[in-house]
Coordinates of C-alpha atoms in Angstrom, one line a residue:
Chain E
M7 CA -45.4 -12.8 9.3
R8 CA -47.6 -11.1 11.9
R9 CA -49.6 -11.9 14.9
D10 CA -53.4 -11.4 14.8
D11 CA -55.6 -11.1 17.9
L12 CA -58.3 -13.3 16.4
G13 CA -59.7 -14.4 19.8
A14 CA -60.2 -17.9 20.9
R15 CA -63.1 -20.2 19.9
D16 CA -65.7 -20.1 22.7
D17 CA -65.7 -23.8 23.0
W18 CA -62.0 -24.5 22.5
E19 CA -61.5 -26.1 25.9
A20 CA -64.4 -28.5 25.5
K21 CA -63.1 -29.4 22.1
A22 CA -59.7 -30.0 23.5
E23 CA -61.1 -32.3 26.2
A24 CA -63.3 -34.1 23.6
A25 CA -60.2 -34.7 21.5
G26 CA -58.3 -36.1 24.4
F27 CA -55.9 -33.1 24.4
T28 CA -55.8 -32.9 28.1
F29 CA -52.6 -30.9 28.6
H30 CA -53.9 -27.6 27.2
H31 CA -52.8 -26.2 30.5
M32 CA -49.5 -27.2 32.1
D33 CA -48.8 -26.6 35.8
G34 CA -51.9 -24.4 35.9
T35 CA -50.9 -22.1 33.1
L36 CA -52.2 -21.9 29.6
Y37 CA -50.2 -24.0 27.1
W38 CA -52.5 -24.0 24.0
D39 CA -53.2 -20.3 23.4
E40 CA -55.4 -19.4 20.4
S41 CA -56.2 -15.9 21.6
A42 CA -53.9 -14.8 18.9
A43 CA -52.5 -16.6 15.8
Y44 CA -49.7 -16.0 13.4
A45 CA -50.4 -15.1 9.8
F46 CA -47.9 -16.0 7.0
T47 CA -47.9 -15.4 3.3
L48 CA -47.4 -18.5 1.1
E49 CA -44.1 -17.0 -0.1
E50 CA -42.8 -16.7 3.5
I51 CA -43.7 -20.3 4.2
E52 CA -42.4 -21.8 0.9
R53 CA -39.3 -19.7 0.3
E54 CA -38.2 -18.7 3.7
L55 CA -39.0 -21.8 5.8
E56 CA -40.0 -24.9 3.8
G57 CA -37.2 -24.6 1.2
P58 CA -34.4 -23.8 3.7
A59 CA -35.5 -26.6 6.0
E60 CA -35.2 -29.2 3.2
E61 CA -31.8 -27.8 2.2
L62 CA -30.6 -27.9 5.8
H63 CA -31.8 -31.5 6.2
Q64 CA -29.6 -32.5 3.2
M65 CA -26.7 -30.5 4.7
C66 CA -27.2 -32.4 8.0
R67 CA -27.0 -35.7 6.1
E68 CA -23.7 -34.6 4.6
A69 CA -22.5 -33.6 8.0
V70 CA -23.4 -37.1 9.3
A71 CA -21.4 -38.7 6.6
E72 CA -18.5 -36.5 7.7
I73 CA -18.9 -37.2 11.4
V74 CA -19.1 -41.0 11.2
G75 CA -15.8 -41.0 9.4
S76 CA -14.0 -39.0 12.1
D77 CA -13.0 -40.2 15.5
E78 CA -12.4 -36.6 16.5
L79 CA -15.9 -35.6 15.8
M80 CA -17.5 -38.7 17.3
E81 CA -15.5 -37.8 20.4
R82 CA -16.6 -34.2 20.4
L83 CA -20.3 -35.3 20.0
Q84 CA -19.7 -37.7 23.0
I85 CA -20.8 -40.9 21.2
P86 CA -19.6 -43.6 23.5
E87 CA -16.6 -45.4 21.9
A88 CA -18.2 -48.8 22.3
H89 CA -21.2 -47.8 20.2
R90 CA -19.6 -45.7 17.4
D91 CA -19.8 -48.6 15.0
L92 CA -23.5 -49.0 15.7
V93 CA -24.1 -45.3 14.9
A94 CA -21.8 -45.4 11.8
E95 CA -23.3 -48.7 10.6
S96 CA -26.9 -47.3 10.8
W97 CA -25.8 -44.5 8.4
R98 CA -23.9 -46.8 6.0
M99 CA -26.9 -49.1 5.8
G100 CA -29.0 -46.2 4.8
E101 CA -31.5 -46.7 7.7
P102 CA -34.4 -44.3 7.0
E103 CA -35.5 -41.4 9.1
L104 CA -39.1 -40.8 10.0
Y105 CA -39.5 -37.3 11.5
G106 CA -37.8 -34.3 13.1
R107 CA -38.4 -30.7 13.9
M108 CA -36.0 -27.8 13.1
D109 CA -36.4 -24.7 15.3
F110 CA -35.8 -21.4 13.6
A111 CA -35.5 -17.8 14.7
Y112 CA -37.6 -16.1 12.1
G113 CA -39.8 -13.0 11.7
A114 CA -37.5 -10.3 13.0
G115 CA -36.2 -9.6 9.5
G116 CA -33.6 -11.5 7.4
P117 CA -33.5 -15.2 6.6
A118 CA -34.6 -17.9 9.1
K119 CA -31.8 -19.0 11.3
L120 CA -31.5 -22.6 12.5
L121 CA -31.3 -22.7 16.3
E122 CA -31.2 -26.4 16.5
Y123 CA -32.5 -29.6 14.9
N124 CA -34.6 -31.8 17.3
A125 CA -34.1 -34.7 15.0
D126 CA -34.5 -37.6 17.4
T127 CA -37.3 -37.1 19.9
P128 CA -39.4 -34.0 19.0
T129 CA -42.8 -33.7 20.8
T130 CA -45.7 -31.3 20.3
L131 CA -46.7 -33.4 17.4
Y132 CA -50.4 -33.7 18.3
E133 CA -50.8 -30.0 18.9
T134 CA -49.2 -29.2 15.6
S135 CA -50.6 -31.8 13.2
G136 CA -54.0 -32.4 14.9
F137 CA -55.4 -29.7 17.2
Q138 CA -54.0 -26.8 15.1
W139 CA -55.5 -28.3 12.0
H140 CA -59.0 -28.5 13.7
W141 CA -58.6 -24.9 14.8
L142 CA -58.3 -23.7 11.2
E143 CA -61.2 -25.8 10.0
D144 CA -63.3 -24.4 12.8
M145 CA -62.2 -20.8 12.2
I146 CA -63.1 -21.1 8.5
A147 CA -66.4 -22.8 9.2
A148 CA -67.3 -20.0 11.6
G149 CA -66.4 -17.4 9.0
R150 CA -63.7 -15.9 11.2
L151 CA -61.1 -16.7 8.6
P152 CA -61.7 -16.7 4.9
E153 CA -62.5 -19.8 2.9
G154 CA -59.1 -19.6 1.1
A155 CA -57.1 -19.5 4.4
D156 CA -54.6 -22.4 4.6
Q157 CA -52.0 -23.8 7.0
F158 CA -48.6 -25.3 6.6
N159 CA -49.7 -28.7 8.0
G160 CA -49.6 -31.7 5.8
I161 CA -47.9 -33.6 8.6
H162 CA -50.5 -36.3 9.3
E163 CA -50.8 -37.3 5.6
A164 CA -47.1 -37.2 5.2
L165 CA -46.5 -39.5 8.2
V166 CA -49.1 -42.0 6.8
A167 CA -47.3 -42.0 3.5
R168 CA -43.9 -42.3 5.1
F169 CA -44.9 -45.3 7.2
A170 CA -46.4 -47.0 4.1
E171 CA -43.2 -46.3 2.2
L172 CA -40.8 -47.6 4.9
F173 CA -42.7 -50.8 6.0
E174 CA -44.5 -53.7 4.4
N175 CA -48.2 -53.6 5.0
G176 CA -49.0 -55.3 8.4
T177 CA -45.6 -54.7 10.0
E178 CA -45.9 -54.6 13.8
I179 CA -44.4 -51.4 15.2
H180 CA -43.8 -50.8 18.9
F181 CA -44.0 -47.3 20.2
A182 CA -42.1 -46.7 23.4
A183 CA -42.2 -43.6 25.7
F184 CA -42.5 -42.8 29.3
A185 CA -46.2 -43.6 29.8
D186 CA -46.5 -40.9 32.6
A187 CA -45.1 -38.0 30.5
V188 CA -48.4 -36.9 28.9
E189 CA -47.0 -34.8 26.1
D190 CA -44.6 -37.5 25.1
Y191 CA -47.4 -40.1 25.2
A192 CA -49.6 -37.9 23.0
T193 CA -46.8 -37.7 20.4
V194 CA -46.4 -41.5 20.2
E195 CA -50.1 -41.9 20.1
T196 CA -50.4 -39.5 17.2
L197 CA -47.6 -41.5 15.4
G198 CA -49.5 -44.7 16.2
W199 CA -52.6 -43.4 14.5
A200 CA -50.6 -42.6 11.4
A201 CA -48.9 -46.0 11.4
R202 CA -52.3 -47.8 11.7
E203 CA -53.7 -45.7 8.9
A204 CA -50.8 -46.8 6.8
G205 CA -51.8 -50.5 7.5
M206 CA -49.3 -51.2 10.3
G207 CA -49.9 -52.8 13.7
A208 CA -49.1 -50.4 16.5
H209 CA -48.3 -51.4 20.1
F210 CA -47.3 -49.2 23.0
T211 CA -44.8 -50.1 25.6
D212 CA -43.2 -48.1 28.4
I213 CA -39.5 -47.8 27.5
R214 CA -38.6 -48.8 31.1
K215 CA -40.5 -52.1 30.8
I216 CA -38.7 -53.4 27.7
G217 CA -36.9 -56.6 28.4
V218 CA -34.2 -58.7 26.7
S219 CA -35.0 -62.4 26.0
E220 CA -32.4 -65.1 26.3
S221 CA -31.9 -65.1 22.6
G222 CA -31.1 -61.4 22.7
Q223 CA -34.3 -60.0 21.3
F224 CA -36.1 -57.0 22.9
A225 CA -39.6 -57.8 24.2
D226 CA -42.4 -55.5 25.4
E227 CA -44.0 -55.6 28.8
E228 CA -46.2 -58.5 27.6
D229 CA -43.3 -60.5 26.3
R230 CA -44.1 -59.9 22.7
V231 CA -40.9 -59.7 20.6
I232 CA -40.1 -56.2 19.2
G233 CA -39.2 -56.1 15.6
T234 CA -39.5 -52.4 14.9
L235 CA -39.3 -49.8 17.6
F236 CA -40.1 -46.2 17.6
K237 CA -38.6 -44.8 20.8
L238 CA -39.4 -41.3 22.1
Y239 CA -36.2 -41.6 24.2
P240 CA -32.9 -40.0 23.1
W241 CA -30.2 -42.0 21.5
E242 CA -27.6 -40.4 23.7
D243 CA -29.4 -42.0 26.7
M244 CA -30.0 -45.3 24.9
L245 CA -26.3 -45.6 24.3
R246 CA -25.5 -45.1 28.0
D247 CA -28.2 -47.4 29.3
D248 CA -27.6 -51.0 30.7
F249 CA -29.2 -52.4 27.5
A250 CA -26.9 -50.5 25.1
D251 CA -24.8 -53.6 24.5
A252 CA -27.9 -55.5 23.5
I253 CA -28.9 -53.2 20.7
V254 CA -26.8 -54.6 17.9
G255 CA -27.8 -58.2 18.6
S256 CA -31.5 -57.5 19.0
G257 CA -32.1 -57.2 15.2
V258 CA -34.5 -54.3 15.9
R259 CA -35.2 -51.6 13.3
F260 CA -35.2 -48.3 15.2
L261 CA -37.0 -45.1 14.5
E262 CA -35.3 -42.8 14.6
P263 CA -32.2 -44.6 13.3
A264 CA -29.0 -44.4 15.4
W265 CA -27.4 -41.9 13.2
K266 CA -29.9 -39.3 14.3
A267 CA -27.8 -39.3 17.5
L268 CA -25.5 -37.1 15.5
V269 CA -28.2 -34.7 14.1
S270 CA -30.1 -34.0 17.3
N271 CA -26.7 -33.4 19.0
K272 CA -25.9 -29.7 19.2
G273 CA -22.4 -30.6 18.2
I274 CA -23.6 -30.8 14.7
L275 CA -24.1 -27.0 14.6
P276 CA -20.3 -26.2 14.6
V277 CA -19.8 -29.1 12.1
L278 CA -22.4 -27.5 9.8
W279 CA -20.7 -24.1 10.2
R280 CA -17.3 -25.7 9.3
M281 CA -18.7 -27.3 6.2
F282 CA -21.1 -24.6 5.1
P283 CA -19.6 -21.3 6.4
D284 CA -21.8 -18.2 5.8
H285 CA -24.8 -20.2 4.7
P286 CA -27.7 -17.8 5.1
N287 CA -29.8 -20.1 7.3
L288 CA -27.0 -21.1 9.7
L289 CA -25.7 -19.2 12.7
P290 CA -21.9 -19.2 13.3
A291 CA -21.1 -21.9 15.8
V292 CA -18.0 -23.4 17.4
F293 CA -17.2 -26.0 20.0
A294 CA -16.7 -24.3 23.4
D295 CA -12.9 -24.9 23.4
E296 CA -12.5 -23.3 19.9
D297 CA -11.8 -19.6 19.0
P298 CA -15.1 -17.7 19.4
A299 CA -14.0 -14.7 17.3
V300 CA -16.2 -15.7 14.4
L301 CA -19.3 -15.5 16.7
G302 CA -19.3 -11.8 17.3
P303 CA -20.1 -10.3 20.8
D304 CA -23.5 -11.9 21.5
V305 CA -23.2 -15.6 22.2
V306 CA -25.4 -18.5 23.3
E307 CA -23.9 -21.4 25.1
K308 CA -25.7 -24.8 24.8
P309 CA -24.9 -28.2 26.2
I310 CA -24.6 -30.7 23.3
F311 CA -27.4 -32.9 24.8
S312 CA -29.9 -30.6 26.3
R313 CA -33.7 -30.8 25.9
E314 CA -36.4 -28.2 26.5
G315 CA -33.9 -25.4 26.7
A316 CA -32.1 -26.9 29.7
G317 CA -28.6 -25.5 30.4
V318 CA -28.8 -22.8 27.7
R319 CA -27.0 -19.5 28.6
I320 CA -27.4 -16.3 26.6
R321 CA -24.5 -13.8 26.9
A322 CA -25.8 -10.8 25.0
G323 CA -25.7 -7.6 27.0
D324 CA -29.3 -6.7 28.1
D325 CA -30.6 -9.8 26.4
S326 CA -28.6 -12.1 28.7
E327 CA -30.5 -14.9 30.2
V328 CA -29.6 -18.2 31.9
S329 CA -31.7 -21.4 32.0
A330 CA -32.5 -22.4 35.6
D331 CA -32.3 -26.1 34.6
T332 CA -28.7 -27.3 35.1
S333 CA -29.4 -31.0 34.6
Y334 CA -27.3 -31.2 31.4
D335 CA -24.5 -29.0 32.6
A336 CA -22.0 -31.9 33.0
H337 CA -21.7 -32.2 29.2
P338 CA -19.5 -30.4 26.6
R339 CA -21.0 -27.2 25.2
I340 CA -21.1 -25.4 21.9
L341 CA -21.2 -21.6 21.3
Q342 CA -23.5 -20.1 18.8
T343 CA -24.1 -16.5 17.7
Y344 CA -27.1 -15.1 19.5
A345 CA -30.0 -14.5 17.1
P346 CA -32.8 -12.5 18.8
L347 CA -36.2 -14.2 18.4
A348 CA -39.0 -12.2 16.8
K349 CA -40.9 -10.3 19.4
F350 CA -44.7 -9.8 19.3
G351 CA -46.0 -7.8 22.3
E352 CA -44.0 -9.2 25.2
D353 CA -43.6 -12.6 23.6
R354 CA -40.8 -14.2 21.7
V355 CA -41.5 -16.8 19.1
V356 CA -39.7 -19.9 17.7
C357 CA -40.8 -21.4 14.4
G358 CA -40.7 -25.2 14.4
I359 CA -40.6 -26.8 10.9
W360 CA -41.6 -30.4 10.9
M361 CA -39.7 -32.8 8.7
V362 CA -41.1 -36.1 7.5
G363 CA -38.4 -38.1 5.8
A364 CA -36.4 -35.4 4.0
E365 CA -39.3 -33.1 3.3
A366 CA -40.8 -30.2 5.3
H367 CA -44.5 -30.7 6.0
G368 CA -45.6 -28.4 8.7
L369 CA -45.2 -25.6 11.2
G370 CA -45.8 -25.2 14.9
L371 CA -45.0 -22.0 16.9
R372 CA -44.0 -21.7 20.5
E373 CA -44.0 -18.5 22.4
D374 CA -42.6 -17.3 25.7
V375 CA -41.7 -14.1 27.5
S376 CA -38.3 -15.8 28.1
R377 CA -35.7 -15.8 25.5
I378 CA -35.2 -19.5 26.1
T379 CA -38.0 -21.7 24.8
Q380 CA -38.9 -24.4 27.3
D381 CA -41.4 -27.2 27.8
T382 CA -44.0 -24.8 29.2
S383 CA -43.8 -22.2 26.4
R384 CA -47.2 -21.6 24.9
F385 CA -48.3 -23.1 21.6
R386 CA -49.9 -20.8 19.1
P387 CA -51.7 -21.7 15.9
H388 CA -50.9 -20.2 12.5
Y389 CA -52.6 -19.8 9.1
I390 CA -51.5 -18.8 5.6
E391 CA -53.4 -15.9 4.2
A392 CA -55.8 -16.4 1.3
Chain G
M22 CA -56.6 -9.7 -19.5
T23 CA -58.3 -12.8 -18.4
D24 CA -56.5 -14.4 -15.5
M25 CA -56.8 -18.2 -15.3
T26 CA -57.6 -18.8 -11.6
Q27 CA -55.0 -21.4 -10.8
P28 CA -56.1 -23.4 -7.8
R29 CA -53.3 -22.8 -5.3
P30 CA -51.6 -26.0 -4.0
R31 CA -53.1 -26.8 -0.6
K32 CA -50.5 -26.8 2.2
R33 CA -52.5 -28.7 4.8
A34 CA -53.7 -32.3 5.1
R35 CA -57.1 -33.4 3.9
T36 CA -57.7 -35.2 7.1
A37 CA -56.0 -35.2 10.5
R38 CA -58.5 -37.2 12.4
V39 CA -56.6 -38.2 15.5
V40 CA -58.2 -38.5 18.9
L41 CA -56.0 -39.1 21.9
L42 CA -57.4 -41.9 24.0
G43 CA -54.6 -42.3 26.5
T44 CA -53.1 -45.6 27.3
A45 CA -56.1 -47.5 26.1
A46 CA -55.6 -46.3 22.5
F47 CA -53.0 -48.8 21.5
S48 CA -54.5 -51.9 23.1
L49 CA -58.0 -51.1 21.9
A50 CA -57.3 -50.3 18.3
A51 CA -54.0 -51.9 17.6
C52 CA -54.0 -55.4 18.9
Q53 CA -56.0 -58.2 17.4
P54 CA -58.9 -59.0 19.6
E55 CA -57.7 -62.1 21.3
E56 CA -60.0 -64.7 22.8
Q57 CA -59.8 -64.8 26.5
V58 CA -60.5 -67.7 28.9
E59 CA -61.8 -67.5 32.4
A60 CA -59.5 -68.5 35.2
T61 CA -60.2 -68.9 38.9
V62 CA -57.5 -68.2 41.4
F63 CA -56.9 -69.8 44.8
P64 CA -54.3 -69.5 47.5
S65 CA -54.9 -73.1 48.6
V66 CA -56.7 -76.3 47.6
E67 CA -58.9 -76.0 50.7
E68 CA -60.2 -72.6 49.6
C69 CA -60.9 -74.0 46.2
R70 CA -62.9 -77.0 47.6
A71 CA -64.9 -74.7 49.8
L72 CA -66.0 -72.7 46.8
A73 CA -66.6 -75.6 44.5
D74 CA -70.2 -76.2 45.6
L75 CA -71.4 -72.6 45.1
P76 CA -73.9 -72.5 42.2
E77 CA -72.1 -69.7 40.3
N78 CA -68.9 -71.9 40.1
D79 CA -68.5 -74.4 37.3
F80 CA -65.7 -76.4 38.8
T81 CA -66.0 -79.4 41.2
A82 CA -64.1 -80.3 44.4
E83 CA -62.4 -83.1 42.5
E84 CA -61.2 -80.6 39.9
C85 CA -59.8 -78.5 42.8
V86 CA -57.7 -81.4 43.9
E87 CA -56.6 -82.4 40.3
G88 CA -55.8 -78.8 39.6
Y89 CA -53.7 -78.5 42.7
E90 CA -51.8 -81.7 41.9
E91 CA -51.2 -80.5 38.3
A92 CA -49.9 -77.2 39.6
Q93 CA -47.5 -79.0 41.9
A94 CA -46.3 -81.2 39.1
I95 CA -45.6 -78.1 37.0
H96 CA -43.9 -76.5 39.9
R97 CA -41.5 -79.4 40.1
E98 CA -40.6 -79.0 36.4
S99 CA -40.9 -75.3 35.9
A100 CA -40.5 -73.3 39.1
P101 CA -38.1 -70.4 38.8
R102 CA -34.7 -71.7 40.1
Y103 CA -32.0 -69.4 41.4
E104 CA -28.3 -69.8 42.1
D105 CA -28.5 -68.2 45.5
Q106 CA -31.1 -67.8 48.3
A107 CA -31.0 -64.1 48.7
L108 CA -31.7 -63.5 45.1
C109 CA -34.7 -65.9 45.2
E110 CA -36.1 -64.3 48.3
E111 CA -35.7 -60.9 46.8
Q112 CA -37.5 -61.9 43.6
H113 CA -40.4 -63.4 45.4
E114 CA -40.6 -61.4 48.5
G115 CA -40.6 -64.4 50.7
E116 CA -39.3 -67.8 51.7
C117 CA -37.4 -70.0 49.3
V118 CA -36.5 -73.6 49.7
V119 CA -33.3 -75.4 48.7
E120 CA -33.0 -78.2 46.2
Q121 CA -29.9 -80.3 45.7
R122 CA -28.8 -81.1 42.2
S123 CA -27.1 -84.3 41.2
D124 CA -23.8 -82.5 40.8
G125 CA -24.0 -81.5 44.5
S126 CA -24.8 -77.8 43.9
S127 CA -27.7 -76.1 45.8
I128 CA -30.3 -74.1 44.0
F129 CA -33.3 -72.2 45.4
L130 CA -37.0 -72.2 44.6
P131 CA -39.9 -70.0 45.8
L132 CA -42.9 -71.6 47.5
L133 CA -46.1 -72.0 45.6
A134 CA -48.3 -68.9 46.5
G135 CA -51.4 -70.4 44.9
Y136 CA -52.7 -71.7 41.6
M137 CA -55.3 -70.9 39.0
I138 CA -57.6 -73.3 37.1
G139 CA -59.6 -72.7 33.9
N140 CA -61.2 -74.4 31.0
M141 CA -59.0 -74.6 28.0
L142 CA -60.4 -73.6 24.6
G143 CA -62.0 -76.2 22.3
G144 CA -63.3 -78.4 25.1
R145 CA -59.9 -79.7 26.1
G146 CA -60.9 -79.8 29.7
M147 CA -59.6 -78.2 32.9
A148 CA -56.0 -76.8 33.1
S149 CA -54.0 -75.5 36.0
K150 CA -50.9 -73.3 36.6
P151 CA -48.9 -72.6 39.7
L152 CA -48.5 -69.0 40.8
Y153 CA -45.5 -67.3 42.5
R154 CA -45.4 -64.0 44.4
T155 CA -43.4 -61.4 42.5
S156 CA -41.1 -58.7 43.8
G157 CA -43.8 -56.2 42.9
G158 CA -46.3 -57.9 45.2
R159 CA -48.2 -59.6 42.4
Y160 CA -48.6 -63.2 41.3
A161 CA -47.0 -64.7 38.2
T162 CA -47.1 -68.0 36.3
P163 CA -43.8 -69.8 35.7
G164 CA -41.8 -67.7 33.2
G165 CA -43.8 -64.6 34.2
G166 CA -46.0 -64.7 31.1
T167 CA -49.2 -64.0 33.1
V168 CA -49.2 -61.7 36.1
L169 CA -52.3 -61.3 38.3
S170 CA -52.9 -58.7 41.0
G171 CA -54.4 -61.1 43.6
L172 CA -54.8 -64.7 44.7
R173 CA -58.6 -64.9 44.9
G174 CA -61.4 -64.7 42.4
K175 CA -62.2 -64.9 38.7
T176 CA -60.2 -63.2 35.9
Q177 CA -59.8 -63.3 32.2
V178 CA -56.5 -64.5 30.8
R179 CA -55.0 -65.3 27.4
P180 CA -55.3 -69.0 26.5
A181 CA -51.5 -69.0 26.3
S182 CA -51.5 -68.5 30.1
F183 CA -52.3 -72.2 30.3
G184 CA -49.7 -73.2 27.7
A185 CA -46.5 -75.1 28.3
S186 CA -44.2 -73.8 30.9
P187 CA -40.4 -73.7 30.6
N188 CA -38.5 -76.6 32.0
T189 CA -36.1 -75.3 34.6
R190 CA -35.1 -78.6 36.4
A191 CA -32.0 -79.1 34.3
A192 CA -31.5 -75.6 33.1
A193 CA -28.8 -73.3 34.5
P194 CA -30.2 -71.5 37.6
L195 CA -31.1 -67.8 37.3
S196 CA -28.3 -65.4 38.2
R197 CA -28.6 -61.8 39.0
A198 CA -27.7 -60.8 35.5
A199 CA -30.5 -63.0 34.1
V200 CA -33.2 -61.6 36.3
Q201 CA -32.3 -58.0 35.5
S202 CA -33.2 -58.5 31.9
R203 CA -35.9 -55.9 32.1
G204 CA -35.7 -52.2 32.8
G205 CA -32.3 -51.7 31.0
F206 CA -33.6 -48.6 29.2
G207 CA -34.8 -45.4 30.7
A208 CA -32.1 -44.3 33.1
S209 CA -31.8 -41.0 31.2
R210 CA -28.2 -40.6 32.2
T211 CA -27.4 -37.5 30.1
G212 CA -30.1 -35.5 31.8
G213 CA -29.0 -36.5 35.3
G214 CA -31.5 -39.3 35.6
F215 CA -34.7 -37.3 35.6
G216 CA -37.6 -39.7 35.7
T217 CA -40.6 -38.4 33.9
R218 CA -39.6 -35.2 32.2
S219 CA -40.5 -34.8 28.6
F220 CA -37.8 -35.7 26.0
G221 CA -39.2 -33.4 23.5
G222 CA -38.8 -29.8 23.0

């Protein structure tokens, strides 16, 4: 893995605008940054990222089976008592998963280390599966990368195939997000395209405009009954909302299924370490009230529910850093051994492996001068060497 | 040694033709194109009659009166009915009137804010619906199935907008719990209730 200063396409910004990718800058700073790109060998992709991610996904499924059978663990993961059956039942019924993204520290030598699994509401899907794909096609067409260059990015095709596998042709699927969060909206729109390509109907509704009918069904903002709902909104929040009690009776099929509340929860990291100690792709992790001796001197503290790096604290000598965002601080925390991110120039990079179903199908990289990757961290494209 | 050049398995998709269109994307591409019917909206029967003779309008003064009477008849059967006055006034941003039920209880109805008329599909003649002011400052048919931004002018609505309205005369009046049946998701309580932050990462 290395970073190449390939230089950006002259017309990249016009292409982004034409594609509807309007958030290539965020808060005035560059978000999509193709001035440099990461180069991987096929071996690195397949053996060191793709393979481990698929194995870790299976390990997470085993951990879920463990957690749903344990009141102690359900409590540690802060699943509200009233809704533990809902979560456990979704697992027992074998409700299928659609997608997720595992974030790895990789590239500084040694095996990829799982930082966390954003298994419920990952975003940056369009940048990864769409705009990054077009970047490579353009770079090859312009002769700036060789004909045989490739990319770990079968996400779009895999999503189409997954929708077709999960639902009967013509199934109406609602996609819910906060309409005013552009990057969230882009992610559900990208999924909506894949669903339509798979022969499904796709409808958008703002999550805040969902209603409950007298018969207990959920309805969208135009009063259409919701049968299948993809929600870009975390299960841990769903289960604490006023409508939480209506979920069971609504008969809705949810994407992601409720058991993903356990996988996207950082409380799964100490559970994985208990079940698979010394696994090469895991970092030692414990709940904050447990003995931290196993972690070594350099430790990261994470709230079990945080998103976008909020509430993360690194205690590692000169590498120490604390997230300014304290909005998740009221929640229990886990401790994880600090794994330094690979550094290229002044930038530190996180490798996000995208899962579709139980298979790994793509890679997106985020870069930041901070040790804590956040929502404004720059996105960089990658390619696989010919 | 001759090396068979094995085509390496491709790691990227053959296509990824996704264009982000914003909020229009789902409604444009996903929904069945539904036939629309034209509706004309009035705050009063007088205003309707005053406009009936204009050449661009295809309704008559008689239809204004018939439409108004039909809207009132629907209002009697289908107006939203509330168990208390404050709730009714809050939901409709305005005056509500009391109605006595045969069991002696009092329930509350909003006033008619206006009505809309339109030609039903298939030549089934003129239809009418009452409109009520909503708490968001818009105007809704009984049951809230169609919501309009104003009380004057022409608009396109779904044919179902002129379909049957729920009968509320004998039904249990709406309580606070019943009217809050929307907006129960999205409080984002684990993140301290942030409104529009991204949920991704």
